[in-house]
Every structure is written in structure tokens, then in C-alpha cells.
Amino acid sequence: MKRTISRLIQEKVLFLGQRKYTQAPVTLRQLHFCSALVYRQHGHPHDTVRIEEMALPALGKHSVRLKMLAAPVNPADINMLQGTYPILPMFPAVGGNEGVGEVVEVGSEVTALRPGDWAVPWDAGFGTWRTEAICEAGDLLRVPRNIPLLGAATIGVNPCTAYRMLHDFISLRPGMTVIQNGANSAVGQAVIQIAASLGVKTVNIIRDRPNRHKLENELKLMGADFVITEEELEGLTLDNIIQELPKPVLGLNCVGGRSGGLVLASLCDGGTLVTYGGMAKKTLQVPAKALIFKNITLQGFWLTQWKRNNHEADVRGLQAMVSSVCDLMKSGQLRPPECVQVPFHRYCQALQATVQSQRKKHVLLI
Ligand SMILES: NC(=O)c1ccc[n+]([C@@H]2O[C@H](COP(=O)([O-])OP(=O)(O)OC[C@H]3O[C@@H](n4cnc5c(N)ncnc54)[C@H](OP(=O)(O)O)[C@@H]3O)[C@@H](O)[C@H]2O)c1
């Protein structure tokens, strides 16, 4: 560890996720340390991620000391580790893109945050798998302390993705229908709940499983109107299964392949399919007739890009979205997915659980 520290002092460079902060020379005594899950090359998480003691930069006028409380391990974090995500960190990198921390100290010029506040990073690449961080106050958004910790830790990605997709593509009115696959995913669960809060109906596609009715009931308790399996929809049209709802105007696809094609085929004329994930790792099937005779619009959504565009244009839009999602959490209309809480030092277990394609619960490092 001593060698690492002296190298950092020599280089006068300390790192925070993707960003590098240079600072004036410091002595060993002045250095603060945190523990972080660091990787220095892409590969399988088991081979690449190590827990390391990491020196933190001194607190600047505009910076904040953040004690991390909880951070999830998401599929995108694993893709980033493996080097298959569209944005990749500089090495050495700290894993984790979202999470919540408590502000413990602020620089003399910081007004937006105070000690005791909870805050989340607004952008990807923060490196949330760590015990503590020094960052610019502008890297963070404040979240209220009266929402559940697990909700705060997971607010930045999945609920915000669901919120944007339900607001930005179609002007949805109560009674309209949205159809989605991967309905039991974290994003899918948020879609169900946010749509229900808007009075929008949902048709939710899951994969068949032995305990299918248990899952179906859980999703219905969240507000799902219909839950059907990919297998049921295969070879049939949605009209054959559900007559009670208007045809979906919006389809949300996080699976791709044949499953994405089923969502697309279920849309009304002029409907929109938004693809935001590719869990099946198979090309989205788009029959020519869907484009020719139904004039379906195909769109994609990536929250990271949305946040970056909006942060540049007007950060208030970002804060407003997070506040709306927090309000839904406060009122109990939006609950975080079930999570397994794993102590930080048992990170191997957390990574392993997320890498498994059949994972049943979300994993949160505490
Ligand atoms: N574009 C964006 O801004 C954005 C933001 C957030 C998330 N995402 C993406 O959205 C997706 C879901 O993320 P999440 O965290 O919500 O995931 P999650 O909770 O881990 O859920 C994964 C979902 O994918 C399904 N699935 C996995 N492999 C499948 C396959 N081969 N065929 C059909 N379904 C399959 C799972 O169904 P089973 O239960 O049947 O396994 C489950 O419903 C990921 O691809 C993620 O990267 C994108």
C-alpha cells in the first residue's frame, strides 16, 4: 500500500472514477484514504476487481466529502467492467455508476449541499463502489432523506429511465396502453408503477417460469394491468389475448431478438417502439410489414446521454426529474425492487450474483 501512496504523491494525481484530479503535493500525513473496488483492465469482474486503499484529494473550495452509504451493482456496471459499454473509464477505475452518499464536509464555496444531506451522482462513471469520495459539488444532486435508503441508492438509473420513457416519446393520457418486455426487470417494475400513477395501462411481458403466477401477482400488486408470457404471445396477436384495452401506443423493449419483435407487433398503427436494452443479446426482429403497413416508429433511449444533454442545457430539468421520482417514492407509489444487501467487503459475492444471467434479486453494496 505504501508504494501505491508514494506513487500517487509522486504523480500528484488521484483518481475518482473516470475523472483525474491533479493537486498540489501532499505529505503522507495530509492524505485521507478510502476503500474502493478498483479495476485496471477489462475482463471478468472476478479477475479484475480488487479492493484497494485509495488516497483522496484534499477538499477544495467547490468540493464535497461524500461518505457512500449504498451502491447497486447493475448490468451496465458489469458491461463497463467487461469493456462492452459505450462509455469506458480511464484506468485505474473505481466501479459503480450509481449510489447514495451522505455529505460529511463541504468546501467554503459550496451552497447547494450541506453536511448531513444525501446526494447521488448525476452522471455515469462516478465510481460509487467506495467508502468515501471527494468530488465537485456540481457532480451531485441532493435527494431527500425521507425516502428509503434503497430507493435513494437506486434512483439515478432505473426509475429515471422509466420516467423519461413514459414522458418523452408519446404524450400519454390516462387510459392509453403501454406494452413492455422484461417487465419484471428493475426498469420494468418502475414502468409499471409510474404508468399506474399516470392512469396509463400496462401490458407486461415476462418469460415463462415455474412460479409464473407468483411473479404475475407481484407485478399486479405494483399496478400491472395484464401480465403475459413471451410464450403465450408467440404465434398470436395481442388482440387474441386481451380485448379489454386499447392497442398499445408505446412499446418498451429491453430484451431485443424475438421478444422485441413481439412488442413491436403488438403496437397500434403509428405506435412507437423504444429500445433501451438488449438483455437477450440478439438482434431486434423488425418485420418490414410493421414499418410499411403500420408506420411504426423505432427509437432508442439512453439515460446517460439524456442526462449529459440536459446537464449542459439546464441542470434544473435533471433536478426536477429526480424530485418527481422522489415524490413518487415518498408517496409510496414507487417502490424500489427487492434487493439483497451485501456488505462492501463481500463484493465478490455481489459481483458474482449480478453476473449470473438468472439473477433473481438486485444487489446492493452497503
Ligand atoms: N438505456 C438506458 O438508459 C438504460 C437504463 C437502465 C437500464 N438499461 C438496460 O435495461 C436492461 C434491464 O436493466 P435492469 O437493471 O432493469 O435489469 P434486471 O432488473 O437485471 O432485469 C433483467 C431483465 O431481463 C430479462 N432477461 C434477461 N435475459 C433475457 C433473455 N435472454 N431473454 C428475455 N429476457 C431476458 C430478465 O428476465 P428473467 O427474470 O426472465 O430472467 C429481466 O426481466 C439492461 O439491459 C440494462 O442495461 C438501460
Tab-separated table of N, CA and C in Angstrom, residues 125-271:
chain	number	residue	atom	x	y	z
A	125	GLY	N	-20.150	6.933	-14.376
A	125	GLY	CA	-18.691	6.963	-14.281
A	125	GLY	C	-18.157	7.554	-12.991
A	126	PHE	N	-19.013	7.740	-11.993
A	126	PHE	CA	-18.567	8.349	-10.731
A	126	PHE	C	-17.634	7.416	-9.966
A	127	GLY	N	-17.898	6.109	-10.084
A	127	GLY	CA	-17.131	5.156	-9.268
A	127	GLY	C	-17.712	5.115	-7.866
A	128	THR	N	-18.928	4.541	-7.760
A	128	THR	CA	-19.646	4.598	-6.471
A	128	THR	C	-19.274	3.457	-5.527
A	129	TRP	N	-18.524	2.474	-6.022
A	129	TRP	CA	-18.170	1.351	-5.143
A	129	TRP	C	-16.949	1.742	-4.318
A	130	ARG	N	-17.166	2.525	-3.338
A	130	ARG	CA	-16.097	3.050	-2.482
A	130	ARG	C	-16.723	3.475	-1.164
A	131	THR	N	-15.892	3.648	-0.162
A	131	THR	CA	-16.445	4.064	1.125
A	131	THR	C	-16.575	5.570	1.214
A	132	GLU	N	-15.755	6.304	0.471
A	132	GLU	CA	-15.779	7.759	0.571
A	132	GLU	C	-15.277	8.366	-0.733
A	133	ALA	N	-15.721	9.583	-1.013
A	133	ALA	CA	-15.237	10.274	-2.222
A	133	ALA	C	-15.103	11.758	-1.933
A	134	ILE	N	-14.154	12.381	-2.609
A	134	ILE	CA	-14.103	13.842	-2.669
A	134	ILE	C	-14.447	14.168	-4.113
A	135	CYS	N	-15.464	14.998	-4.311
A	135	CYS	CA	-15.854	15.322	-5.687
A	135	CYS	C	-16.328	16.766	-5.738
A	136	GLU	N	-16.528	17.264	-6.952
A	136	GLU	CA	-17.081	18.602	-7.114
A	136	GLU	C	-18.545	18.567	-6.662
A	137	ALA	N	-19.000	19.632	-6.012
A	137	ALA	CA	-20.410	19.679	-5.592
A	137	ALA	C	-21.318	19.547	-6.808
A	138	GLY	N	-20.862	20.077	-7.958
A	138	GLY	CA	-21.652	20.014	-9.190
A	138	GLY	C	-21.797	18.615	-9.754
A	139	ASP	N	-21.047	17.645	-9.213
A	139	ASP	CA	-21.185	16.252	-9.678
A	139	ASP	C	-22.395	15.573	-9.029
A	140	LEU	N	-22.990	16.245	-8.038
A	140	LEU	CA	-24.018	15.582	-7.218
A	140	LEU	C	-25.373	16.271	-7.297
A	141	LEU	N	-26.416	15.495	-7.065
A	141	LEU	CA	-27.766	16.036	-6.902
A	141	LEU	C	-28.248	15.648	-5.506
A	142	ARG	N	-28.904	16.584	-4.834
A	142	ARG	CA	-29.399	16.294	-3.488
A	142	ARG	C	-30.680	15.468	-3.595
A	143	VAL	N	-30.836	14.494	-2.715
A	143	VAL	CA	-32.108	13.755	-2.639
A	143	VAL	C	-32.604	13.844	-1.194
A	144	PRO	N	-33.921	13.846	-1.000
A	144	PRO	CA	-34.429	13.989	0.368
A	144	PRO	C	-34.076	12.779	1.224
A	145	ARG	N	-33.929	13.016	2.531
A	145	ARG	CA	-33.578	11.915	3.430
A	145	ARG	C	-34.800	11.109	3.840
A	146	ASN	N	-35.995	11.577	3.470
A	146	ASN	CA	-37.189	10.842	3.911
A	146	ASN	C	-37.704	9.856	2.864
A	147	ILE	N	-36.807	9.419	1.964
A	147	ILE	CA	-37.169	8.283	1.102
A	147	ILE	C	-36.334	7.093	1.575
A	148	PRO	N	-36.765	5.856	1.254
A	148	PRO	CA	-35.984	4.704	1.735
A	148	PRO	C	-34.557	4.738	1.168
A	149	LEU	N	-33.608	4.311	1.997
A	149	LEU	CA	-32.203	4.307	1.574
A	149	LEU	C	-32.032	3.510	0.269
A	150	LEU	N	-32.707	2.359	0.195
A	150	LEU	CA	-32.557	1.531	-1.008
A	150	LEU	C	-33.105	2.250	-2.233
A	151	GLY	N	-34.157	3.021	-2.023
A	151	GLY	CA	-34.727	3.810	-3.113
A	151	GLY	C	-33.755	4.885	-3.553
A	152	ALA	N	-33.165	5.568	-2.569
A	152	ALA	CA	-32.213	6.648	-2.890
A	152	ALA	C	-31.012	6.090	-3.657
A	153	ALA	N	-30.556	4.907	-3.237
A	153	ALA	CA	-29.358	4.326	-3.854
A	153	ALA	C	-29.605	3.905	-5.297
A	154	THR	N	-30.859	3.644	-5.626
A	154	THR	CA	-31.152	3.108	-6.960
A	154	THR	C	-32.010	4.064	-7.784
A	155	ILE	N	-32.069	5.311	-7.364
A	155	ILE	CA	-32.967	6.253	-8.045
A	155	ILE	C	-32.381	6.757	-9.367
A	156	GLY	N	-31.039	6.789	-9.419
A	156	GLY	CA	-30.384	7.511	-10.507
A	156	GLY	C	-30.515	6.885	-11.879
A	157	VAL	N	-30.746	5.592	-11.960
A	157	VAL	CA	-30.720	4.946	-13.271
A	157	VAL	C	-32.099	4.379	-13.659
A	158	ASN	N	-32.534	3.329	-12.955
A	158	ASN	CA	-33.712	2.616	-13.460
A	158	ASN	C	-35.026	3.411	-13.369
A	159	PRO	N	-35.365	3.997	-12.203
A	159	PRO	CA	-36.624	4.759	-12.164
A	159	PRO	C	-36.588	5.966	-13.098
A	160	CYS	N	-35.425	6.598	-13.215
A	160	CYS	CA	-35.332	7.774	-14.108
A	160	CYS	C	-35.482	7.342	-15.566
A	161	THR	N	-34.955	6.175	-15.912
A	161	THR	CA	-35.122	5.655	-17.282
A	161	THR	C	-36.604	5.427	-17.573
A	162	ALA	N	-37.286	4.788	-16.617
A	162	ALA	CA	-38.722	4.528	-16.802
A	162	ALA	C	-39.481	5.848	-16.919
A	163	TYR	N	-39.154	6.785	-16.052
A	163	TYR	CA	-39.836	8.086	-16.038
A	163	TYR	C	-39.688	8.789	-17.382
A	164	ARG	N	-38.479	8.815	-17.911
A	164	ARG	CA	-38.227	9.524	-19.183
A	164	ARG	C	-38.963	8.831	-20.327
A	165	MET	N	-38.907	7.511	-20.342
A	165	MET	CA	-39.517	6.802	-21.481
A	165	MET	C	-41.034	6.990	-21.500
A	166	LEU	N	-41.612	7.189	-20.315
A	166	LEU	CA	-43.067	7.390	-20.260
A	166	LEU	C	-43.444	8.853	-20.511
A	167	HIS	N	-42.469	9.747	-20.516
A	167	HIS	CA	-42.785	11.163	-20.705
A	167	HIS	C	-42.297	11.744	-22.039
A	168	ASP	N	-41.276	11.128	-22.632
A	168	ASP	CA	-40.591	11.836	-23.727
A	168	ASP	C	-40.967	11.398	-25.144
A	169	PHE	N	-41.650	10.270	-25.292
A	169	PHE	CA	-41.855	9.763	-26.657
A	169	PHE	C	-43.282	9.954	-27.158
A	170	ILE	N	-44.239	9.682	-26.293
A	170	ILE	CA	-45.660	9.816	-26.637
A	170	ILE	C	-46.297	10.646	-25.536
A	171	SER	N	-47.192	11.497	-25.910
A	171	SER	CA	-47.916	12.257	-24.892
A	171	SER	C	-49.016	11.333	-24.340
A	172	LEU	N	-48.679	10.640	-23.276
A	172	LEU	CA	-49.587	9.601	-22.754
A	172	LEU	C	-50.722	10.229	-21.948
A	173	ARG	N	-51.934	9.723	-22.186
A	173	ARG	CA	-53.089	10.193	-21.411
A	173	ARG	C	-53.665	8.995	-20.652
A	174	PRO	N	-54.355	9.272	-19.534
A	174	PRO	CA	-54.959	8.160	-18.781
A	174	PRO	C	-55.802	7.290	-19.699
A	175	GLY	N	-55.705	5.991	-19.520
A	175	GLY	CA	-56.480	5.056	-20.335
A	175	GLY	C	-55.711	4.511	-21.520
A	176	MET	N	-54.640	5.206	-21.935
A	176	MET	CA	-53.818	4.676	-23.035
A	176	MET	C	-53.020	3.460	-22.535
A	177	THR	N	-52.511	2.674	-23.486
A	177	THR	CA	-51.809	1.446	-23.103
A	177	THR	C	-50.341	1.466	-23.528
A	178	VAL	N	-49.504	0.973	-22.619
A	178	VAL	CA	-48.074	0.773	-22.905
A	178	VAL	C	-47.792	-0.715	-22.767
A	179	ILE	N	-46.979	-1.251	-23.678
A	179	ILE	CA	-46.590	-2.672	-23.567
A	179	ILE	C	-45.080	-2.743	-23.404
A	180	GLN	N	-44.614	-3.676	-22.569
A	180	GLN	CA	-43.164	-3.790	-22.372
A	180	GLN	C	-42.761	-5.244	-22.178
A	181	ASN	N	-41.532	-5.559	-22.577
A	181	ASN	CA	-40.971	-6.869	-22.216
A	181	ASN	C	-40.004	-6.678	-21.036
A	182	GLY	N	-39.474	-7.781	-20.525
A	182	GLY	CA	-38.610	-7.680	-19.334
A	182	GLY	C	-39.342	-6.951	-18.218
A	183	ALA	N	-40.645	-7.224	-18.091
A	183	ALA	CA	-41.486	-6.420	-17.194
A	183	ALA	C	-41.101	-6.578	-15.727
A	184	ASN	N	-40.415	-7.686	-15.398
A	184	ASN	CA	-40.007	-7.875	-14.008
A	184	ASN	C	-38.634	-7.272	-13.737
A	185	SER	N	-37.999	-6.681	-14.746
A	185	SER	CA	-36.702	-6.026	-14.517
A	185	SER	C	-36.921	-4.811	-13.629
A	186	ALA	N	-35.823	-4.245	-13.129
A	186	ALA	CA	-35.952	-3.063	-12.266
A	186	ALA	C	-36.612	-1.917	-13.033
A	187	VAL	N	-36.187	-1.718	-14.286
A	187	VAL	CA	-36.809	-0.657	-15.087
A	187	VAL	C	-38.281	-0.993	-15.305
A	188	GLY	N	-38.551	-2.258	-15.645
A	188	GLY	CA	-39.923	-2.692	-15.921
A	188	GLY	C	-40.833	-2.452	-14.726
A	189	GLN	N	-40.346	-2.744	-13.524
A	189	GLN	CA	-41.158	-2.525	-12.323
A	189	GLN	C	-41.446	-1.036	-12.123
A	190	ALA	N	-40.441	-0.211	-12.437
A	190	ALA	CA	-40.652	1.241	-12.314
A	190	ALA	C	-41.655	1.714	-13.368
A	191	VAL	N	-41.572	1.138	-14.576
A	191	VAL	CA	-42.530	1.495	-15.640
A	191	VAL	C	-43.955	1.200	-15.164
A	192	ILE	N	-44.150	0.013	-14.600
A	192	ILE	CA	-45.493	-0.371	-14.133
A	192	ILE	C	-46.032	0.652	-13.129
A	193	GLN	N	-45.178	1.007	-12.163
A	193	GLN	CA	-45.651	1.873	-11.074
A	193	GLN	C	-45.848	3.317	-11.529
A	194	ILE	N	-44.929	3.820	-12.352
A	194	ILE	CA	-45.063	5.220	-12.800
A	194	ILE	C	-46.255	5.325	-13.754
A	195	ALA	N	-46.412	4.312	-14.631
A	195	ALA	CA	-47.563	4.322	-15.548
A	195	ALA	C	-48.857	4.312	-14.735
A	196	ALA	N	-48.920	3.464	-13.699
A	196	ALA	CA	-50.145	3.393	-12.881
A	196	ALA	C	-50.427	4.751	-12.241
A	197	SER	N	-49.364	5.445	-11.817
A	197	SER	CA	-49.571	6.765	-11.186
A	197	SER	C	-50.116	7.778	-12.198
A	198	LEU	N	-49.894	7.507	-13.487
A	198	LEU	CA	-50.388	8.407	-14.543
A	198	LEU	C	-51.749	7.962	-15.087
A	199	GLY	N	-52.238	6.835	-14.584
A	199	GLY	CA	-53.508	6.294	-15.094
A	199	GLY	C	-53.339	5.575	-16.426
A	200	VAL	N	-52.093	5.276	-16.771
A	200	VAL	CA	-51.799	4.601	-18.046
A	200	VAL	C	-51.788	3.087	-17.803
A	201	LYS	N	-52.401	2.345	-18.716
A	201	LYS	CA	-52.500	0.881	-18.566
A	201	LYS	C	-51.219	0.221	-19.065
A	202	THR	N	-50.886	-0.921	-18.461
A	202	THR	CA	-49.686	-1.631	-18.934
A	202	THR	C	-49.974	-3.094	-19.236
A	203	VAL	N	-49.385	-3.538	-20.367
A	203	VAL	CA	-49.348	-4.965	-20.694
A	203	VAL	C	-47.889	-5.369	-20.507
A	204	ASN	N	-47.678	-6.381	-19.685
A	204	ASN	CA	-46.327	-6.698	-19.238
A	204	ASN	C	-45.923	-8.109	-19.642
A	205	ILE	N	-44.849	-8.190	-20.418
A	205	ILE	CA	-44.400	-9.490	-20.918
A	205	ILE	C	-43.237	-9.981	-20.061
A	206	ILE	N	-43.364	-11.224	-19.597
A	206	ILE	CA	-42.276	-11.863	-18.843
A	206	ILE	C	-41.939	-13.183	-19.545
A	207	ARG	N	-40.855	-13.801	-19.108
A	207	ARG	CA	-40.582	-15.158	-19.615
A	207	ARG	C	-41.301	-16.160	-18.719
A	208	ASP	N	-41.727	-17.266	-19.321
A	208	ASP	CA	-42.415	-18.287	-18.527
A	208	ASP	C	-41.444	-18.872	-17.495
A	209	ARG	N	-41.982	-19.332	-16.381
A	209	ARG	CA	-41.156	-19.888	-15.296
A	209	ARG	C	-42.059	-20.726	-14.413
A	210	PRO	N	-41.502	-21.600	-13.602
A	210	PRO	CA	-42.340	-22.468	-12.766
A	210	PRO	C	-43.248	-21.668	-11.823
A	211	ASN	N	-42.751	-20.573	-11.274
A	211	ASN	CA	-43.558	-19.794	-10.310
A	211	ASN	C	-44.166	-18.561	-10.974
A	212	ARG	N	-44.579	-18.737	-12.205
A	212	ARG	CA	-45.052	-17.604	-13.012
A	212	ARG	C	-46.174	-16.813	-12.323
A	213	HIS	N	-47.126	-17.544	-11.683
A	213	HIS	CA	-48.281	-16.829	-11.109
A	213	HIS	C	-47.877	-15.986	-9.903
A	214	LYS	N	-46.847	-16.438	-9.204
A	214	LYS	CA	-46.349	-15.645	-8.065
A	214	LYS	C	-45.825	-14.307	-8.587
A	215	LEU	N	-45.020	-14.374	-9.639
A	215	LEU	CA	-44.469	-13.139	-10.222
A	215	LEU	C	-45.600	-12.275	-10.791
A	216	GLU	N	-46.539	-12.929	-11.463
A	216	GLU	CA	-47.665	-12.195	-12.042
A	216	GLU	C	-48.400	-11.414	-10.946
A	217	ASN	N	-48.635	-12.076	-9.811
A	217	ASN	CA	-49.342	-11.396	-8.714
A	217	ASN	C	-48.531	-10.236	-8.166
A	218	GLU	N	-47.213	-10.440	-8.062
A	218	GLU	CA	-46.359	-9.359	-7.538
A	218	GLU	C	-46.445	-8.132	-8.447
A	219	LEU	N	-46.387	-8.376	-9.758
A	219	LEU	CA	-46.429	-7.245	-10.698
A	219	LEU	C	-47.806	-6.578	-10.676
A	220	LYS	N	-48.846	-7.383	-10.502
A	220	LYS	CA	-50.202	-6.809	-10.439
A	220	LYS	C	-50.362	-5.953	-9.187
A	221	LEU	N	-49.744	-6.409	-8.093
A	221	LEU	CA	-49.803	-5.599	-6.863
A	221	LEU	C	-49.121	-4.239	-7.057
A	222	MET	N	-48.158	-4.203	-7.960
A	222	MET	CA	-47.483	-2.927	-8.251
A	222	MET	C	-48.334	-2.034	-9.137
A	223	GLY	N	-49.344	-2.637	-9.791
A	223	GLY	CA	-50.203	-1.828	-10.669
A	223	GLY	C	-50.270	-2.333	-12.094
A	224	ALA	N	-49.630	-3.484	-12.382
A	224	ALA	CA	-49.686	-4.030	-13.747
A	224	ALA	C	-51.131	-4.417	-14.088
A	225	ASP	N	-51.608	-4.059	-15.287
A	225	ASP	CA	-52.975	-4.415	-15.675
A	225	ASP	C	-53.017	-5.832	-16.218
A	226	PHE	N	-52.080	-6.168	-17.103
A	226	PHE	CA	-52.011	-7.527	-17.647
A	226	PHE	C	-50.565	-8.011	-17.614
A	227	VAL	N	-50.405	-9.290	-17.294
A	227	VAL	CA	-49.080	-9.911	-17.347
A	227	VAL	C	-49.209	-11.140	-18.238
A	228	ILE	N	-48.420	-11.197	-19.293
A	228	ILE	CA	-48.472	-12.354	-20.191
A	228	ILE	C	-47.038	-12.841	-20.436
A	229	THR	N	-46.911	-14.052	-20.916
A	229	THR	CA	-45.561	-14.561	-21.160
A	229	THR	C	-45.219	-14.428	-22.651
A	230	GLU	N	-43.914	-14.404	-22.896
A	230	GLU	CA	-43.446	-14.385	-24.295
A	230	GLU	C	-44.037	-15.576	-25.040
A	231	GLU	N	-44.087	-16.704	-24.334
A	231	GLU	CA	-44.553	-17.944	-24.957
A	231	GLU	C	-46.030	-17.837	-25.353
A	232	GLU	N	-46.837	-17.167	-24.513
A	232	GLU	CA	-48.268	-17.007	-24.828
A	232	GLU	C	-48.458	-16.108	-26.050
A	233	LEU	N	-47.611	-15.104	-26.149
A	233	LEU	CA	-47.764	-14.128	-27.233
A	233	LEU	C	-47.219	-14.655	-28.557
A	234	GLU	N	-46.292	-15.603	-28.448
A	234	GLU	CA	-45.680	-16.196	-29.631
A	234	GLU	C	-46.770	-16.803	-30.524
A	235	GLY	N	-46.811	-16.423	-31.771
A	235	GLY	CA	-47.762	-17.028	-32.711
A	235	GLY	C	-49.168	-16.465	-32.602
A	236	LEU	N	-49.423	-15.585	-31.638
A	236	LEU	CA	-50.754	-14.983	-31.506
A	236	LEU	C	-50.618	-13.472	-31.643
A	237	THR	N	-51.738	-12.781	-31.868
A	237	THR	CA	-51.667	-11.318	-31.767
A	237	THR	C	-52.169	-10.938	-30.379
A	238	LEU	N	-51.815	-9.756	-29.964
A	238	LEU	CA	-52.238	-9.308	-28.631
A	238	LEU	C	-53.767	-9.272	-28.533
A	239	ASP	N	-54.445	-8.928	-29.672
A	239	ASP	CA	-55.925	-8.867	-29.669
A	239	ASP	C	-56.538	-10.209	-29.267
A	240	ASN	N	-55.862	-11.319	-29.632
A	240	ASN	CA	-56.408	-12.635	-29.280
A	240	ASN	C	-56.377	-12.869	-27.770
A	241	ILE	N	-55.476	-12.191	-27.089
A	241	ILE	CA	-55.305	-12.444	-25.654
A	241	ILE	C	-56.047	-11.401	-24.814
A	242	ILE	N	-55.937	-10.146	-25.222
A	242	ILE	CA	-56.521	-9.061	-24.410
A	242	ILE	C	-57.430	-8.209	-25.287
A	243	GLN	N	-58.706	-8.149	-24.916
A	243	GLN	CA	-59.636	-7.297	-25.684
A	243	GLN	C	-60.054	-6.062	-24.877
A	244	GLU	N	-59.712	-6.060	-23.596
A	244	GLU	CA	-60.240	-5.018	-22.708
A	244	GLU	C	-59.542	-3.669	-22.847
A	245	LEU	N	-58.386	-3.656	-23.490
A	245	LEU	CA	-57.603	-2.407	-23.519
A	245	LEU	C	-57.439	-1.899	-24.943
A	246	PRO	N	-57.286	-0.568	-25.122
A	246	PRO	CA	-56.917	-0.082	-26.442
A	246	PRO	C	-55.532	-0.597	-26.821
A	247	LYS	N	-55.241	-0.700	-28.117
A	247	LYS	CA	-53.927	-1.236	-28.529
A	247	LYS	C	-52.818	-0.310	-28.029
A	248	PRO	N	-51.687	-0.871	-27.664
A	248	PRO	CA	-50.613	-0.043	-27.105
A	248	PRO	C	-50.081	0.992	-28.100
A	249	VAL	N	-49.880	2.208	-27.582
A	249	VAL	CA	-49.297	3.280	-28.407
A	249	VAL	C	-47.781	3.303	-28.250
A	250	LEU	N	-47.323	2.750	-27.139
A	250	LEU	CA	-45.883	2.798	-26.835
A	250	LEU	C	-45.425	1.408	-26.410
A	251	GLY	N	-44.312	0.970	-26.969
A	251	GLY	CA	-43.717	-0.302	-26.575
A	251	GLY	C	-42.317	-0.045	-26.037
A	252	LEU	N	-41.963	-0.729	-24.951
A	252	LEU	CA	-40.631	-0.551	-24.361
A	252	LEU	C	-39.914	-1.893	-24.404
A	253	ASN	N	-38.730	-1.889	-24.963
A	253	ASN	CA	-38.034	-3.142	-25.232
A	253	ASN	C	-36.649	-3.137	-24.584
A	254	CYS	N	-36.444	-4.037	-23.611
A	254	CYS	CA	-35.105	-4.148	-23.006
A	254	CYS	C	-34.490	-5.505	-23.309
A	255	VAL	N	-35.150	-6.294	-24.180
A	255	VAL	CA	-34.680	-7.664	-24.419
A	255	VAL	C	-34.081	-7.826	-25.815
A	256	GLY	N	-34.770	-7.308	-26.831
A	256	GLY	CA	-34.297	-7.487	-28.214
A	256	GLY	C	-34.747	-8.814	-28.787
A	257	GLY	N	-34.144	-9.235	-29.904
A	257	GLY	CA	-34.454	-10.516	-30.538
A	257	GLY	C	-35.932	-10.663	-30.842
A	258	ARG	N	-36.407	-11.887	-30.689
A	258	ARG	CA	-37.815	-12.203	-30.982
A	258	ARG	C	-38.748	-11.462	-30.015
A	259	SER	N	-38.299	-11.333	-28.753
A	259	SER	CA	-39.132	-10.683	-27.733
A	259	SER	C	-39.440	-9.238	-28.121
A	260	GLY	N	-38.425	-8.526	-28.620
A	260	GLY	CA	-38.636	-7.148	-29.065
A	260	GLY	C	-39.612	-7.117	-30.230
A	261	GLY	N	-39.509	-8.132	-31.117
A	261	GLY	CA	-40.418	-8.237	-32.254
A	261	GLY	C	-41.863	-8.430	-31.806
A	262	LEU	N	-42.054	-9.158	-30.700
A	262	LEU	CA	-43.417	-9.378	-30.184
A	262	LEU	C	-44.020	-8.068	-29.679
A	263	VAL	N	-43.190	-7.262	-29.022
A	263	VAL	CA	-43.671	-5.957	-28.531
A	263	VAL	C	-44.060	-5.098	-29.722
A	264	LEU	N	-43.181	-5.081	-30.707
A	264	LEU	CA	-43.403	-4.266	-31.909
A	264	LEU	C	-44.700	-4.676	-32.613
A	265	ALA	N	-44.902	-5.985	-32.749
A	265	ALA	CA	-46.088	-6.481	-33.467
A	265	ALA	C	-47.374	-6.165	-32.708
A	266	SER	N	-47.274	-5.850	-31.418
A	266	SER	CA	-48.477	-5.599	-30.617
A	266	SER	C	-48.919	-4.144	-30.650
A	267	LEU	N	-48.101	-3.277	-31.255
A	267	LEU	CA	-48.408	-1.845	-31.215
A	267	LEU	C	-49.541	-1.466	-32.157
A	268	CYS	N	-50.203	-0.355	-31.858
A	268	CYS	CA	-51.246	0.161	-32.754
A	268	CYS	C	-50.591	0.807	-33.974
A	269	ASP	N	-51.356	1.081	-34.997
A	269	ASP	CA	-50.822	1.784	-36.175
A	269	ASP	C	-50.225	3.111	-35.721
A	270	GLY	N	-49.052	3.399	-36.204
A	270	GLY	CA	-48.410	4.675	-35.836
A	270	GLY	C	-47.753	4.648	-34.461
A	271	GLY	N	-47.725	3.470	-33.816
A	271	GLY	CA	-47.134	3.361	-32.475
A	271	GLY	C	-45.618	3.521	-32.501
